[in-house]
Amino acid sequence: MDHIAELKPRQVPRIETRYRRIVTPIPAPETLAVLEALWRYEPVALRGQPPVVWDRAEGFQVFDKAGNCWIDWSSGVLITNVGHGRPEIIEAIRQQISRPLLATFGFASEVRARLVERLVKLLPPPLEKVFLFSTGSEAVECAIKFARTYGIRKGGKRKHVIVSFLQAFHGRTLGAQQAGGFPELKEWIVNLDPGFVQVPFPDGYWVDDVSFDFFLHCLDELGVKPEDVAAVLMETYQGATACFAPRQYVQELRTWCNEHDVLLIFDEIQAGFGRTGKLFAFEHYEVVPDLATFGKGLSGALPQSACAGRADVLDLHPPLSMTNTHAGNPVCCAATLANLDVIEREGLVERSAQLGMVLHRRLAGLKERFPHIGFVAGKGLVAGVHCVVPGAKKPDGVLAREVVWRSMEKGVLMFAPVGYGGATIKICPPLVIPEDALVESLDAFEEAFEEAVKSREQGR
Ligand code: PLP
């Protein structure tokens, strides 16, 4: 679909159910001026999401000004685990701004002290220090910086290599992007740092060999010796696919890291705070990292990220050497504390595990029905539905996009497909979604899938 066509409203059947309401053409004509302004004044790189203009979002629903209402399966890209617009978070923000205390830079504040203490108490040892930032990419950059500092202090300059995984996503800043696993996203860097290498992620579909020996073999092929490695950086599940690595693989990786004094870093930016049915997704592996990065669901709303780690690693840089203007912003800290309260009080981690069973059972049925689904991955309330050409292990990004757009027209909102060939449909509703709304949205998704398959077959 070309971009101009995307801004042309399309007549769609009217939908009015308990949880969804689509009563205008899509995109809604009265929201077009907003979309056009964004297209005019923002770079092209920011386009590409389904054309819904969010006016307000509450709980598991998103509303526009034209009277349409969606069941949200995006959580604003995995931010609002606790639901959109939580009154508890709004109240915490209100109290903080009316104190008033809006910014402190690196000066101390009580709310920042409360937050870092709370986080360390939630984390298992040896994760006993926390660095706060605003974005996930910054937290990843921090982890890279400390890992390299640790490596070269332990093994000299040689021990600087960061090993990560193909198809990984860790952010779009210079270091985080180089640690990522999509070569096409790195062309602009030109002088790639040879100290970043990637090996295949053991997803069990695109990569058949899920043994840890294969990890060692790939490192060897890349000419990297264990003594060269400062850290292995891994998303606890791959954002691009929602795939977890086998538990045994990660346990062997942990042992190998211990043997060679290599830091193990889990990027939990997308996976943390209940999304997968555990507070931290690394609990699924029964392994604790040396460093971990958090973002998104950590605050449930405002820009807040963190890099947690071993004290002997995070204390390597001296006072005043790592200032960051907005890190530990008091309003964001207050919102984050309120978010953590909600997760705990409402048992959202357990809820994610329970509803995840409903979600994954249904998606397994869908996979049986449609050969266009290569596999379904994920745990708890995150799933990746991988669209393929039937009978071939070939991603079908056109189908994935068609499914997402048709779902939007039926009142189920997802972000644009991600991953290899743009063929992974990600499903990640707020953890507070009622079970009947989840089932209703799955029904609509199945209808959209069926229609998209028909239209794809006709177009082929
Ligand atoms: N790491 C992972 C696993 C992510 O999913 C993301 C964002 O999607 C990032 C890092 C980067 O976070 P941010 O966009 O806040 O910089």
Coordinates of C-alpha atoms and ligand atoms in Angstrom, one line a residue:
M1 CA 0.0 0.0 0.0
D2 CA 1.5 3.4 -1.0
H3 CA 1.6 6.1 1.6
I4 CA -0.8 8.5 -0.1
A5 CA -3.4 5.7 -0.4
E6 CA -3.1 5.3 3.4
L7 CA -4.5 8.7 4.0
K8 CA -7.6 8.0 1.9
P9 CA -10.5 7.1 4.1
R10 CA -11.9 3.7 3.3
Q11 CA -15.6 2.7 4.0
V12 CA -15.6 -0.1 6.5
P13 CA -18.5 -2.0 8.1
R14 CA -19.9 -0.4 11.2
I15 CA -19.0 -2.1 14.4
E16 CA -20.6 -1.6 17.8
T17 CA -19.9 -4.1 20.5
R18 CA -19.4 -3.8 24.2
Y19 CA -15.7 -3.0 23.7
R20 CA -15.3 -1.8 20.1
R21 CA -16.8 1.0 18.1
I22 CA -16.0 1.8 14.5
V23 CA -18.5 4.3 13.1
T24 CA -16.6 6.2 10.5
P25 CA -14.5 5.4 7.4
I26 CA -10.9 4.7 8.4
P27 CA -8.8 6.8 8.8
A28 CA -11.6 8.9 10.3
P29 CA -12.1 11.9 8.0
E30 CA -12.2 14.3 11.0
T31 CA -8.7 13.2 12.1
L32 CA -7.1 13.6 8.7
A33 CA -5.9 17.1 9.4
V34 CA -3.7 15.8 12.3
L35 CA -2.3 13.0 10.2
E36 CA -1.5 15.5 7.4
A37 CA 0.2 17.9 9.8
L38 CA 2.4 15.0 11.1
W39 CA 3.2 14.0 7.5
R40 CA 4.1 17.6 6.6
Y41 CA 6.2 18.5 9.6
E42 CA 7.8 15.3 10.7
P43 CA 10.3 13.1 8.9
V44 CA 9.1 10.3 6.7
A45 CA 10.8 7.8 9.1
L46 CA 8.1 8.4 11.7
R47 CA 5.3 7.2 9.4
G48 CA 4.0 3.7 9.0
Q49 CA 1.7 3.0 11.9
P50 CA -2.0 2.3 11.4
P51 CA -3.6 5.8 10.9
V52 CA -5.4 6.1 14.2
V53 CA -5.2 9.5 15.9
W54 CA -5.2 8.8 19.7
D55 CA -7.4 11.3 21.6
R56 CA -7.5 9.4 24.9
A57 CA -6.6 5.9 26.1
E58 CA -7.9 4.3 29.2
G59 CA -7.3 0.8 30.5
F60 CA -7.2 -1.5 27.4
Q61 CA -9.0 0.9 25.0
V62 CA -8.0 3.7 22.7
F63 CA -10.4 6.4 21.5
D64 CA -10.3 8.9 18.7
K65 CA -12.2 12.2 18.4
A66 CA -14.6 10.8 15.8
G67 CA -16.3 8.4 18.1
N68 CA -14.3 5.2 17.3
C69 CA -12.9 3.0 20.0
W70 CA -10.4 0.2 19.7
I71 CA -9.4 -2.7 21.9
D72 CA -5.7 -2.0 22.2
W73 CA -3.3 -4.8 21.4
S74 CA -0.2 -2.6 21.3
S75 CA 0.0 -1.2 24.9
G76 CA 1.6 1.8 23.1
V77 CA 4.4 -0.6 22.1
L78 CA 4.6 -2.5 25.4
I79 CA 4.6 0.5 27.7
T80 CA 1.2 0.4 29.4
N81 CA 1.3 -3.1 31.0
V82 CA -0.9 -1.6 33.8
G83 CA -3.4 -0.1 31.3
H84 CA -3.6 3.3 29.8
G85 CA -4.2 6.4 31.8
R86 CA -4.2 4.7 35.2
P87 CA -5.7 7.1 37.8
E88 CA -3.1 6.0 40.4
I89 CA -0.3 7.1 38.0
I90 CA -2.0 10.3 37.2
E91 CA -2.5 11.1 40.9
A92 CA 1.2 10.4 41.6
I93 CA 2.1 12.7 38.8
R94 CA -0.3 15.4 40.0
Q95 CA 1.1 15.3 43.5
Q96 CA 4.6 15.5 42.2
I97 CA 4.0 18.4 39.9
S98 CA 2.0 20.3 42.5
R99 CA 4.8 20.1 45.1
P100 CA 6.3 21.5 42.8
L101 CA 9.4 19.6 41.8
L102 CA 9.7 19.0 38.1
A103 CA 13.4 18.7 37.4
T104 CA 16.6 18.2 39.4
F105 CA 19.3 17.1 37.0
G106 CA 21.7 15.0 39.2
F107 CA 20.8 16.7 42.4
A108 CA 19.3 14.4 45.0
S109 CA 15.5 13.9 45.5
E110 CA 13.6 11.7 47.8
V111 CA 11.5 10.2 45.1
R112 CA 14.5 9.1 43.1
A113 CA 16.0 7.5 46.2
R114 CA 12.7 5.7 46.9
L115 CA 12.6 4.4 43.3
V116 CA 16.1 3.0 43.1
E117 CA 15.8 1.3 46.5
R118 CA 12.4 -0.2 45.4
L119 CA 13.9 -1.6 42.2
V120 CA 16.9 -3.2 43.9
K121 CA 14.6 -4.8 46.4
L122 CA 12.5 -6.3 43.5
L123 CA 15.6 -7.6 41.7
P124 CA 17.5 -10.7 42.6
P125 CA 21.1 -10.4 43.8
P126 CA 23.7 -9.6 42.4
L127 CA 21.7 -6.8 40.7
E128 CA 22.2 -4.3 43.5
K129 CA 22.7 -0.9 41.8
V130 CA 20.5 1.0 39.4
F131 CA 21.2 3.8 36.9
L132 CA 18.1 5.7 35.8
F133 CA 17.6 7.1 32.3
S134 CA 14.7 8.2 30.1
T135 CA 14.9 5.9 27.0
G136 CA 15.6 2.2 26.5
S137 CA 18.4 3.0 24.1
E138 CA 20.2 5.1 26.8
A139 CA 20.0 2.2 29.2
V140 CA 21.5 -0.1 26.6
E141 CA 24.3 2.4 25.8
C142 CA 25.0 2.4 29.5
A143 CA 25.2 -1.4 29.7
I144 CA 27.5 -1.4 26.7
K145 CA 29.8 1.2 28.3
F146 CA 30.1 -0.5 31.6
A147 CA 30.5 -3.9 30.0
R148 CA 33.4 -2.7 27.9
T149 CA 35.0 -0.8 30.8
Y150 CA 34.8 -4.0 32.9
G151 CA 36.2 -6.1 30.0
I152 CA 39.2 -4.0 29.4
R153 CA 40.0 -3.6 33.0
K154 CA 39.9 -7.4 33.4
G155 CA 41.5 -8.5 30.2
G156 CA 43.1 -5.5 28.6
K157 CA 41.9 -3.8 25.4
R158 CA 41.5 -7.1 23.7
K159 CA 38.5 -8.0 25.9
H160 CA 36.1 -5.5 24.4
V161 CA 33.8 -7.5 22.1
I162 CA 30.0 -7.3 22.7
V163 CA 28.3 -10.5 21.3
S164 CA 24.6 -10.1 20.5
F165 CA 22.1 -11.8 18.3
L166 CA 20.9 -11.6 14.7
Q167 CA 17.5 -10.0 14.5
A168 CA 18.0 -8.4 17.9
F169 CA 16.7 -4.9 18.6
H170 CA 18.3 -2.8 21.3
G171 CA 17.5 0.8 20.1
R172 CA 18.6 3.2 17.4
T173 CA 21.5 5.1 18.9
L174 CA 25.0 4.4 17.7
G175 CA 26.0 1.7 20.1
A176 CA 22.6 0.1 20.6
Q177 CA 22.1 0.0 16.8
Q178 CA 25.4 -1.7 16.3
A179 CA 24.5 -4.3 18.9
G180 CA 21.2 -4.9 17.0
G181 CA 20.9 -7.7 14.5
F182 CA 19.5 -6.1 11.4
P183 CA 22.4 -5.2 9.0
E184 CA 20.1 -3.0 6.8
L185 CA 19.6 -0.7 9.8
K186 CA 23.3 -0.1 10.2
E187 CA 24.3 1.0 6.7
W188 CA 24.4 4.7 7.8
I189 CA 27.1 3.9 10.3
V190 CA 29.6 3.0 7.6
N191 CA 32.5 2.5 9.9
L192 CA 31.1 -0.3 11.9
D193 CA 32.9 -1.1 15.1
P194 CA 34.3 -4.6 14.7
G195 CA 33.9 -5.1 18.5
F196 CA 30.2 -5.8 17.9
V197 CA 29.4 -9.2 16.5
Q198 CA 26.1 -11.1 16.2
V199 CA 25.3 -14.8 16.2
P200 CA 22.1 -16.5 15.2
F201 CA 19.3 -16.4 17.9
P202 CA 18.2 -20.0 18.7
D203 CA 14.5 -19.5 17.9
G204 CA 13.9 -23.0 16.6
Y205 CA 12.2 -21.9 13.4
W206 CA 14.4 -19.7 11.3
V207 CA 17.4 -21.1 13.2
D208 CA 17.2 -24.9 13.5
D209 CA 20.3 -25.5 15.6
V210 CA 19.4 -24.4 19.1
S211 CA 22.3 -26.0 20.8
F212 CA 24.8 -23.9 22.8
D213 CA 27.5 -25.6 20.8
F214 CA 26.2 -23.7 17.8
F215 CA 26.8 -20.4 19.7
L216 CA 30.4 -21.5 20.3
H217 CA 30.8 -22.6 16.7
C218 CA 29.5 -19.2 15.3
L219 CA 31.8 -17.3 17.6
D220 CA 34.7 -19.4 16.3
E221 CA 33.7 -18.7 12.7
L222 CA 33.7 -15.0 13.5
G223 CA 37.3 -15.4 14.8
V224 CA 36.2 -14.4 18.3
K225 CA 37.9 -16.1 21.2
P226 CA 36.3 -16.2 24.7
E227 CA 39.2 -13.9 26.0
D228 CA 38.1 -11.2 23.5
V229 CA 34.5 -11.1 24.9
A230 CA 33.4 -8.4 27.4
A231 CA 29.7 -9.3 27.3
V232 CA 26.9 -11.2 25.7
L233 CA 23.8 -9.0 25.3
M234 CA 20.5 -10.8 24.7
E235 CA 16.9 -9.7 24.7
T236 CA 15.2 -12.1 27.1
Y237 CA 12.8 -12.7 24.3
Q238 CA 13.4 -11.3 20.9
G239 CA 11.3 -8.3 20.2
A240 CA 11.2 -9.0 16.5
T241 CA 9.8 -12.5 16.9
A242 CA 8.6 -12.9 20.6
C243 CA 10.8 -16.0 20.6
F244 CA 12.5 -17.2 23.8
A245 CA 15.8 -19.2 23.6
P246 CA 15.7 -22.7 25.1
R247 CA 16.3 -22.7 28.8
Q248 CA 19.2 -25.0 28.6
Y249 CA 20.9 -22.8 26.1
V250 CA 20.7 -19.8 28.4
Q251 CA 21.9 -21.8 31.3
E252 CA 24.9 -23.0 29.4
L253 CA 25.5 -19.5 28.3
R254 CA 25.5 -18.4 31.9
T255 CA 28.0 -21.0 32.8
W256 CA 30.2 -20.1 29.8
C257 CA 30.1 -16.4 30.8
N258 CA 31.1 -17.3 34.4
E259 CA 34.0 -19.5 33.1
H260 CA 35.4 -16.6 31.0
D261 CA 34.6 -13.6 33.1
V262 CA 32.1 -12.4 30.5
L263 CA 29.2 -10.3 31.6
L264 CA 25.7 -11.5 30.7
I265 CA 23.3 -8.7 29.9
F266 CA 19.6 -9.2 29.5
D267 CA 17.7 -6.5 27.6
E268 CA 14.3 -6.6 29.4
I269 CA 13.2 -3.3 28.0
Q270 CA 10.3 -4.9 26.3
A271 CA 9.9 -8.1 28.4
G272 CA 10.0 -6.8 31.9
F273 CA 7.4 -6.0 34.5
G274 CA 4.9 -8.8 34.0
R275 CA 4.5 -8.9 30.2
T276 CA 5.5 -12.6 30.0
G277 CA 3.8 -13.9 33.1
K278 CA 6.9 -13.3 35.3
L279 CA 7.9 -10.0 36.8
F280 CA 11.2 -10.3 34.9
A281 CA 11.3 -12.5 31.8
F282 CA 14.8 -13.8 32.7
E283 CA 13.0 -15.8 35.5
H284 CA 11.8 -18.2 32.8
Y285 CA 15.4 -19.2 32.3
E286 CA 16.2 -19.5 36.1
V287 CA 19.3 -17.5 35.4
V288 CA 20.3 -14.1 36.7
P289 CA 22.3 -11.7 34.5
D290 CA 25.1 -9.4 35.6
L291 CA 23.4 -6.4 34.0
A292 CA 19.9 -5.8 32.9
T293 CA 18.1 -3.0 31.1
F294 CA 14.5 -1.9 31.6
G295 CA 12.2 0.6 30.1
K296 CA 8.6 0.7 28.7
G297 CA 6.6 -1.3 31.3
L298 CA 8.9 0.0 34.1
S299 CA 6.9 3.2 34.3
G300 CA 3.7 2.2 32.5
A301 CA 3.5 5.7 31.1
L302 CA 6.3 8.4 31.2
P303 CA 9.8 8.2 29.8
Q304 CA 11.7 6.0 32.3
S305 CA 14.4 3.4 31.8
A306 CA 17.1 1.8 33.9
C307 CA 20.3 -0.2 33.8
A308 CA 20.6 -2.4 36.8
G309 CA 23.7 -4.4 37.6
R310 CA 26.4 -5.7 39.9
A311 CA 27.9 -3.1 42.1
D312 CA 31.5 -3.9 41.1
V313 CA 30.5 -3.2 37.5
L314 CA 28.2 -0.2 37.8
D315 CA 30.7 1.5 40.2
L316 CA 33.5 1.5 37.6
H317 CA 33.1 5.1 36.5
P318 CA 33.9 7.9 39.0
P319 CA 31.6 10.7 40.3
L320 CA 30.4 13.2 37.8
S321 CA 31.5 11.1 34.8
M322 CA 28.1 10.0 33.7
T323 CA 25.7 12.9 34.1
N324 CA 22.4 12.8 32.1
T325 CA 20.1 15.8 32.1
H326 CA 16.7 14.1 32.6
A327 CA 17.8 10.8 34.3
G328 CA 15.8 10.3 37.5
N329 CA 13.3 13.1 36.7
P330 CA 11.1 13.4 39.8
V331 CA 7.8 13.2 37.8
C332 CA 8.9 10.1 36.0
C333 CA 10.1 8.5 39.3
A334 CA 6.7 9.3 41.0
A335 CA 4.9 7.7 38.0
T336 CA 7.1 4.7 38.1
L337 CA 6.6 4.1 41.8
A338 CA 2.8 4.3 41.3
N339 CA 3.1 1.9 38.4
L340 CA 5.0 -0.7 40.5
D341 CA 2.3 -0.4 43.2
V342 CA -0.4 -1.2 40.7
I343 CA 1.4 -4.2 39.3
E344 CA 1.9 -5.6 42.8
R345 CA -1.5 -4.7 44.2
E346 CA -3.5 -6.1 41.2
G347 CA -1.4 -9.2 40.8
L348 CA -0.8 -8.3 37.1
V349 CA 2.1 -10.7 36.8
E350 CA -0.1 -13.7 37.6
R351 CA -2.9 -12.2 35.5
S352 CA -0.6 -12.1 32.5
A353 CA 0.3 -15.7 33.0
Q354 CA -3.4 -16.8 33.2
L355 CA -4.6 -14.7 30.3
G356 CA -1.6 -15.7 28.3
M357 CA -2.9 -19.3 28.4
V358 CA -6.2 -18.1 26.8
L359 CA -4.2 -16.1 24.2
H360 CA -1.7 -18.8 23.3
R361 CA -4.3 -21.7 23.2
R362 CA -6.4 -19.7 20.7
L363 CA -3.4 -18.8 18.6
A364 CA -2.3 -22.4 18.5
G365 CA -5.7 -23.2 17.0
L366 CA -5.3 -20.5 14.5
K367 CA -2.0 -21.9 13.4
E368 CA -3.6 -25.3 12.8
R369 CA -6.3 -23.6 10.7
F370 CA -4.0 -21.4 8.6
P371 CA -0.8 -22.7 6.9
H372 CA 0.0 -19.0 6.4
I373 CA 1.2 -19.0 10.1
G374 CA 4.7 -20.5 10.3
F375 CA 4.8 -20.4 14.0
V376 CA 3.5 -18.5 17.0
A377 CA 5.9 -17.5 19.8
G378 CA 5.8 -15.7 23.1
K379 CA 4.6 -16.2 26.7
G380 CA 2.1 -14.5 28.9
L381 CA 0.5 -11.6 27.2
V382 CA 3.0 -11.2 24.4
A383 CA 2.7 -13.2 21.1
G384 CA 4.4 -13.1 17.7
V385 CA 2.4 -14.5 14.9
H386 CA 4.7 -15.3 12.0
C387 CA 3.1 -15.0 8.5
V388 CA 4.7 -17.1 5.9
V389 CA 4.0 -18.3 2.3
P390 CA 2.2 -21.6 2.8
G391 CA 4.5 -24.6 2.3
A392 CA 7.6 -22.4 2.3
K393 CA 9.8 -21.0 5.0
K394 CA 9.4 -17.5 3.5
P395 CA 8.1 -14.5 5.5
D396 CA 5.0 -12.9 4.1
G397 CA 5.1 -9.2 5.2
V398 CA 2.2 -8.3 2.8
L399 CA -0.1 -10.7 4.6
A400 CA 1.0 -9.6 8.0
R401 CA 0.3 -5.9 7.2
E402 CA -3.1 -6.7 5.7
V403 CA -4.1 -8.6 8.8
V404 CA -3.0 -5.7 11.1
W405 CA -4.9 -3.1 8.9
R406 CA -8.0 -5.2 8.7
S407 CA -7.9 -5.8 12.4
M408 CA -7.7 -2.0 12.9
E409 CA -10.8 -1.6 10.7
K410 CA -12.6 -4.0 13.0
G411 CA -11.6 -2.2 16.2
V412 CA -8.5 -4.1 17.3
L413 CA -5.4 -2.0 17.3
M414 CA -1.9 -3.3 16.8
F415 CA 1.3 -1.6 15.7
A416 CA 2.7 -2.3 12.2
P417 CA 4.3 -5.8 11.9
V418 CA 8.0 -6.2 12.8
G419 CA 10.9 -8.5 12.3
Y420 CA 12.3 -10.5 9.4
G421 CA 10.4 -9.5 6.2
G422 CA 8.0 -7.4 8.4
A423 CA 6.1 -10.6 8.8
T424 CA 5.6 -10.8 12.6
I425 CA 2.3 -9.6 14.0
K426 CA 2.8 -8.7 17.6
I427 CA 0.0 -9.1 20.1
C428 CA 0.5 -7.4 23.4
P429 CA -2.6 -6.0 25.1
P430 CA -2.4 -4.2 28.5
L431 CA -2.3 -6.9 31.2
V432 CA -5.6 -5.5 32.6
I433 CA -7.6 -6.5 29.6
P434 CA -10.8 -8.4 30.7
E435 CA -10.9 -12.0 29.5
D436 CA -14.1 -11.4 27.5
A437 CA -12.5 -8.5 25.7
L438 CA -9.5 -10.6 24.9
V439 CA -11.7 -13.3 23.5
E440 CA -13.8 -10.7 21.6
S441 CA -10.6 -9.2 20.1
L442 CA -9.3 -12.7 19.2
D443 CA -12.6 -13.4 17.3
A444 CA -12.1 -10.1 15.3
F445 CA -8.5 -11.0 14.7
E446 CA -9.4 -14.4 13.3
E447 CA -12.0 -12.8 11.0
A448 CA -9.4 -10.3 9.8
F449 CA -6.9 -13.1 9.2
E450 CA -9.4 -15.1 7.2
E451 CA -10.3 -12.0 5.0
A452 CA -6.6 -11.1 4.6
V453 CA -5.7 -14.6 3.5
K454 CA -8.6 -14.5 0.9
S455 CA -7.5 -11.1 -0.4
R456 CA -3.8 -12.2 -0.5
E457 CA -4.7 -15.4 -2.5
Q458 CA -6.7 -13.3 -5.0
G459 CA -3.8 -10.8 -5.3
R460 CA -1.1 -13.4 -5.8
Ligands
PLP1 N1 15.6 -2.8 23.6 C1 14.4 -3.4 23.3 C2 14.3 -4.9 23.5 C3 13.4 -2.7 22.8 O1 12.2 -3.3 22.4 C4 13.5 -1.3 22.6 C5 12.4 -0.5 22.0 O2 11.5 -1.0 21.3 C6 14.7 -0.7 22.9 C7 15.7 -1.5 23.5 C8 14.9 0.8 22.7 O3 14.1 1.5 23.6 P1 13.8 3.0 23.3 O4 12.9 3.1 22.0 O5 13.0 3.5 24.5 O6 15.0 3.8 23.1

